[in-house]
PDB file of C-alpha atoms and ligand atoms in Angstrom:
ATOM      1  CA  UNK A   1     -34.052 -15.846 -16.871  1.00  0.00           C
ATOM      2  CA  UNK A   2     -34.223 -12.585 -18.833  1.00  0.00           C
ATOM      3  CA  UNK A   3     -30.693 -11.241 -20.208  1.00  0.00           C
ATOM      4  CA  UNK A   4     -29.349  -8.193 -18.717  1.00  0.00           C
ATOM      5  CA  UNK A   5     -26.944  -7.598 -21.686  1.00  0.00           C
ATOM      6  CA  UNK A   6     -27.294  -4.178 -23.243  1.00  0.00           C
ATOM      7  CA  UNK A   7     -29.349  -2.528 -20.286  1.00  0.00           C
ATOM      8  CA  UNK A   8     -28.964   0.143 -17.981  1.00  0.00           C
ATOM      9  CA  UNK A   9     -30.252  -0.583 -14.523  1.00  0.00           C
ATOM     10  CA  UNK A  10     -30.868   2.068 -11.891  1.00  0.00           C
ATOM     11  CA  UNK A  11     -29.178   1.067  -8.517  1.00  0.00           C
ATOM     12  CA  UNK A  12     -29.486   4.070  -6.133  1.00  0.00           C
ATOM     13  CA  UNK A  13     -28.892   7.744  -5.815  1.00  0.00           C
ATOM     14  CA  UNK A  14     -25.461   9.097  -6.153  1.00  0.00           C
ATOM     15  CA  UNK A  15     -26.165  11.055  -2.654  1.00  0.00           C
ATOM     16  CA  UNK A  16     -26.314   7.488  -0.849  1.00  0.00           C
ATOM     17  CA  UNK A  17     -22.864   6.838  -1.463  1.00  0.00           C
ATOM     18  CA  UNK A  18     -20.195   7.899   0.937  1.00  0.00           C
ATOM     19  CA  UNK A  19     -16.222   7.708   0.505  1.00  0.00           C
ATOM     20  CA  UNK A  20     -14.646   4.790   2.666  1.00  0.00           C
ATOM     21  CA  UNK A  21     -18.105   2.746   2.901  1.00  0.00           C
ATOM     22  CA  UNK A  22     -19.491   0.614   0.292  1.00  0.00           C
ATOM     23  CA  UNK A  23     -23.201  -0.153  -0.275  1.00  0.00           C
ATOM     24  CA  UNK A  24     -24.551  -3.522  -1.420  1.00  0.00           C
ATOM     25  CA  UNK A  25     -27.103  -3.684  -4.037  1.00  0.00           C
ATOM     26  CA  UNK A  26     -29.069  -6.672  -5.552  1.00  0.00           C
ATOM     27  CA  UNK A  27     -29.821  -7.083  -9.177  1.00  0.00           C
ATOM     28  CA  UNK A  28     -31.855 -10.039  -9.675  1.00  0.00           C
ATOM     29  CA  UNK A  29     -29.912 -12.474  -7.363  1.00  0.00           C
ATOM     30  CA  UNK A  30     -26.777 -10.839  -8.147  1.00  0.00           C
ATOM     31  CA  UNK A  31     -24.902  -9.229  -5.042  1.00  0.00           C
ATOM     32  CA  UNK A  32     -22.965  -6.132  -5.997  1.00  0.00           C
ATOM     33  CA  UNK A  33     -20.690  -3.901  -3.862  1.00  0.00           C
ATOM     34  CA  UNK A  34     -20.770  -0.230  -4.759  1.00  0.00           C
ATOM     35  CA  UNK A  35     -18.052   2.106  -3.839  1.00  0.00           C
ATOM     36  CA  UNK A  36     -17.400   6.093  -4.209  1.00  0.00           C
ATOM     37  CA  UNK A  37     -13.625   6.509  -4.931  1.00  0.00           C
ATOM     38  CA  UNK A  38     -12.301   9.864  -5.656  1.00  0.00           C
ATOM     39  CA  UNK A  39     -15.644  11.072  -6.974  1.00  0.00           C
ATOM     40  CA  UNK A  40     -16.315   8.024  -9.305  1.00  0.00           C
ATOM     41  CA  UNK A  41     -18.404   5.108  -8.586  1.00  0.00           C
ATOM     42  CA  UNK A  42     -17.222   1.602  -9.117  1.00  0.00           C
ATOM     43  CA  UNK A  43     -19.212  -1.530  -8.673  1.00  0.00           C
ATOM     44  CA  UNK A  44     -17.617  -5.152  -8.226  1.00  0.00           C
ATOM     45  CA  UNK A  45     -19.288  -8.559  -7.486  1.00  0.00           C
ATOM     46  CA  UNK A  46     -19.859  -8.744  -3.496  1.00  0.00           C
ATOM     47  CA  UNK A  47     -18.059 -12.207  -3.262  1.00  0.00           C
ATOM     48  CA  UNK A  48     -14.407 -12.530  -2.523  1.00  0.00           C
ATOM     49  CA  UNK A  49     -12.627 -14.703  -4.980  1.00  0.00           C
ATOM     50  CA  UNK A  50     -10.882 -16.443  -1.997  1.00  0.00           C
ATOM     51  CA  UNK A  51     -13.792 -17.837  -0.053  1.00  0.00           C
ATOM     52  CA  UNK A  52     -16.628 -15.732  -1.058  1.00  0.00           C
ATOM     53  CA  UNK A  53     -16.397 -13.044   1.836  1.00  0.00           C
ATOM     54  CA  UNK A  54     -18.995  -9.859   1.457  1.00  0.00           C
ATOM     55  CA  UNK A  55     -16.848  -7.353   0.041  1.00  0.00           C
ATOM     56  CA  UNK A  56     -19.450  -4.497   0.601  1.00  0.00           C
ATOM     57  CA  UNK A  57     -18.386  -5.049   4.414  1.00  0.00           C
ATOM     58  CA  UNK A  58     -14.778  -4.967   4.099  1.00  0.00           C
ATOM     59  CA  UNK A  59     -12.581  -1.814   4.940  1.00  0.00           C
ATOM     60  CA  UNK A  60     -12.163   0.752   2.411  1.00  0.00           C
ATOM     61  CA  UNK A  61      -8.760   2.520   1.828  1.00  0.00           C
ATOM     62  CA  UNK A  62      -8.235   4.583  -1.072  1.00  0.00           C
ATOM     63  CA  UNK A  63      -9.224   2.564  -4.245  1.00  0.00           C
ATOM     64  CA  UNK A  64      -8.887  -0.570  -2.392  1.00  0.00           C
ATOM     65  CA  UNK A  65     -11.058  -3.013  -0.178  1.00  0.00           C
ATOM     66  CA  UNK A  66     -10.114  -5.263   2.353  1.00  0.00           C
ATOM     67  CA  UNK A  67     -12.017  -8.419   2.578  1.00  0.00           C
ATOM     68  CA  UNK A  68     -13.580  -8.902   6.005  1.00  0.00           C
ATOM     69  CA  UNK A  69     -12.948 -12.576   6.093  1.00  0.00           C
ATOM     70  CA  UNK A  70      -8.893 -12.940   5.640  1.00  0.00           C
ATOM     71  CA  UNK A  71      -7.814  -9.423   4.514  1.00  0.00           C
ATOM     72  CA  UNK A  72      -7.216  -9.928   0.961  1.00  0.00           C
ATOM     73  CA  UNK A  73      -6.610  -6.728  -0.630  1.00  0.00           C
ATOM     74  CA  UNK A  74      -8.737  -5.908  -3.979  1.00  0.00           C
ATOM     75  CA  UNK A  75      -8.715  -2.879  -6.344  1.00  0.00           C
ATOM     76  CA  UNK A  76     -12.329  -1.801  -6.578  1.00  0.00           C
ATOM     77  CA  UNK A  77     -11.479   0.131 -10.105  1.00  0.00           C
ATOM     78  CA  UNK A  78     -10.497  -3.179 -11.909  1.00  0.00           C
ATOM     79  CA  UNK A  79     -11.421  -5.961  -9.465  1.00  0.00           C
ATOM     80  CA  UNK A  80      -7.837  -7.304  -9.226  1.00  0.00           C
ATOM     81  CA  UNK A  81      -6.484  -8.949  -5.968  1.00  0.00           C
ATOM     82  CA  UNK A  82      -3.382  -7.238  -4.896  1.00  0.00           C
ATOM     83  CA  UNK A  83      -0.052  -8.581  -3.385  1.00  0.00           C
ATOM     84  CA  UNK A  84       0.770 -12.134  -3.059  1.00  0.00           C
ATOM     85  CA  UNK A  85      -2.614 -13.371  -3.532  1.00  0.00           C
ATOM     86  CA  UNK A  86      -4.229 -14.109  -6.806  1.00  0.00           C
ATOM     87  CA  UNK A  87      -7.594 -13.473  -8.365  1.00  0.00           C
ATOM     88  CA  UNK A  88      -9.868 -11.132  -9.722  1.00  0.00           C
ATOM     89  CA  UNK A  89     -13.434  -9.890  -9.156  1.00  0.00           C
ATOM     90  CA  UNK A  90     -15.996  -9.091 -11.580  1.00  0.00           C
ATOM     91  CA  UNK A  91     -16.410  -5.671 -12.066  1.00  0.00           C
ATOM     92  CA  UNK A  92     -19.394  -3.596 -13.676  1.00  0.00           C
ATOM     93  CA  UNK A  93     -19.661  -0.513 -15.603  1.00  0.00           C
ATOM     94  CA  UNK A  94     -21.297   2.407 -14.014  1.00  0.00           C
ATOM     95  CA  UNK A  95     -22.652   5.844 -15.036  1.00  0.00           C
ATOM     96  CA  UNK A  96     -24.093   8.781 -13.007  1.00  0.00           C
ATOM     97  CA  UNK A  97     -26.906  10.796 -14.997  1.00  0.00           C
ATOM     98  CA  UNK A  98     -29.020  13.486 -12.813  1.00  0.00           C
ATOM     99  CA  UNK A  99     -27.687  12.148  -9.673  1.00  0.00           C
ATOM    100  CA  UNK A 100     -28.773   8.621 -10.409  1.00  0.00           C
ATOM    101  CA  UNK A 101     -26.276   5.856 -10.442  1.00  0.00           C
ATOM    102  CA  UNK A 102     -26.800   2.880 -13.061  1.00  0.00           C
ATOM    103  CA  UNK A 103     -25.036  -0.287 -14.061  1.00  0.00           C
ATOM    104  CA  UNK A 104     -24.498  -0.657 -17.616  1.00  0.00           C
ATOM    105  CA  UNK A 105     -24.438  -4.462 -18.819  1.00  0.00           C
ATOM    106  CA  UNK A 106     -22.348  -4.745 -22.090  1.00  0.00           C
TER     107      UNK A 106
HETATM  108  S1  LIG B 201     -12.945 -14.854   1.795  1.00  0.00           S
HETATM  109 FE1  LIG B 201     -11.840 -12.968   1.224  1.00  0.00          FE
HETATM  110  S2  LIG B 201      -9.942 -13.047   2.120  1.00  0.00           S
HETATM  111 FE2  LIG B 201     -10.801 -15.004   2.498  1.00  0.00          FE
END
C-alpha cells in the first residue's frame, strides 16, 4: 500500500463541521472521526481503544467525546482516555487552508 507519510490529504470543507457533532471520513481504509472544538479541528482514529466503538457517533461535550458503546470519555485534542479508564486513540494533525480541512501525515 502507498505510504501517506509526508502527505497532506483533503478531507472536507471547514463549513461541513459543526460544534458538538463529529464527522466520519475515510482515508484509504482508515476511518477517522473529525471534531470542531472551540474553532479548532481535531481528528482521531474512529475506533475506541476499549472495544472499537465508533467515536464519530459519540456525544461531544467541550473537548471530549463519549464512546457510544460504554461511555468512555476521550479527549479529542490528544486522544487520551480520561478518568479511571486507560488508553489512547491515535490522533492526526490537521490544518485549515482557504476553508478546506486537511490531514497531515508526518
Ligand atoms: S467500546 Fe468504547 S467504551 Fe467500550
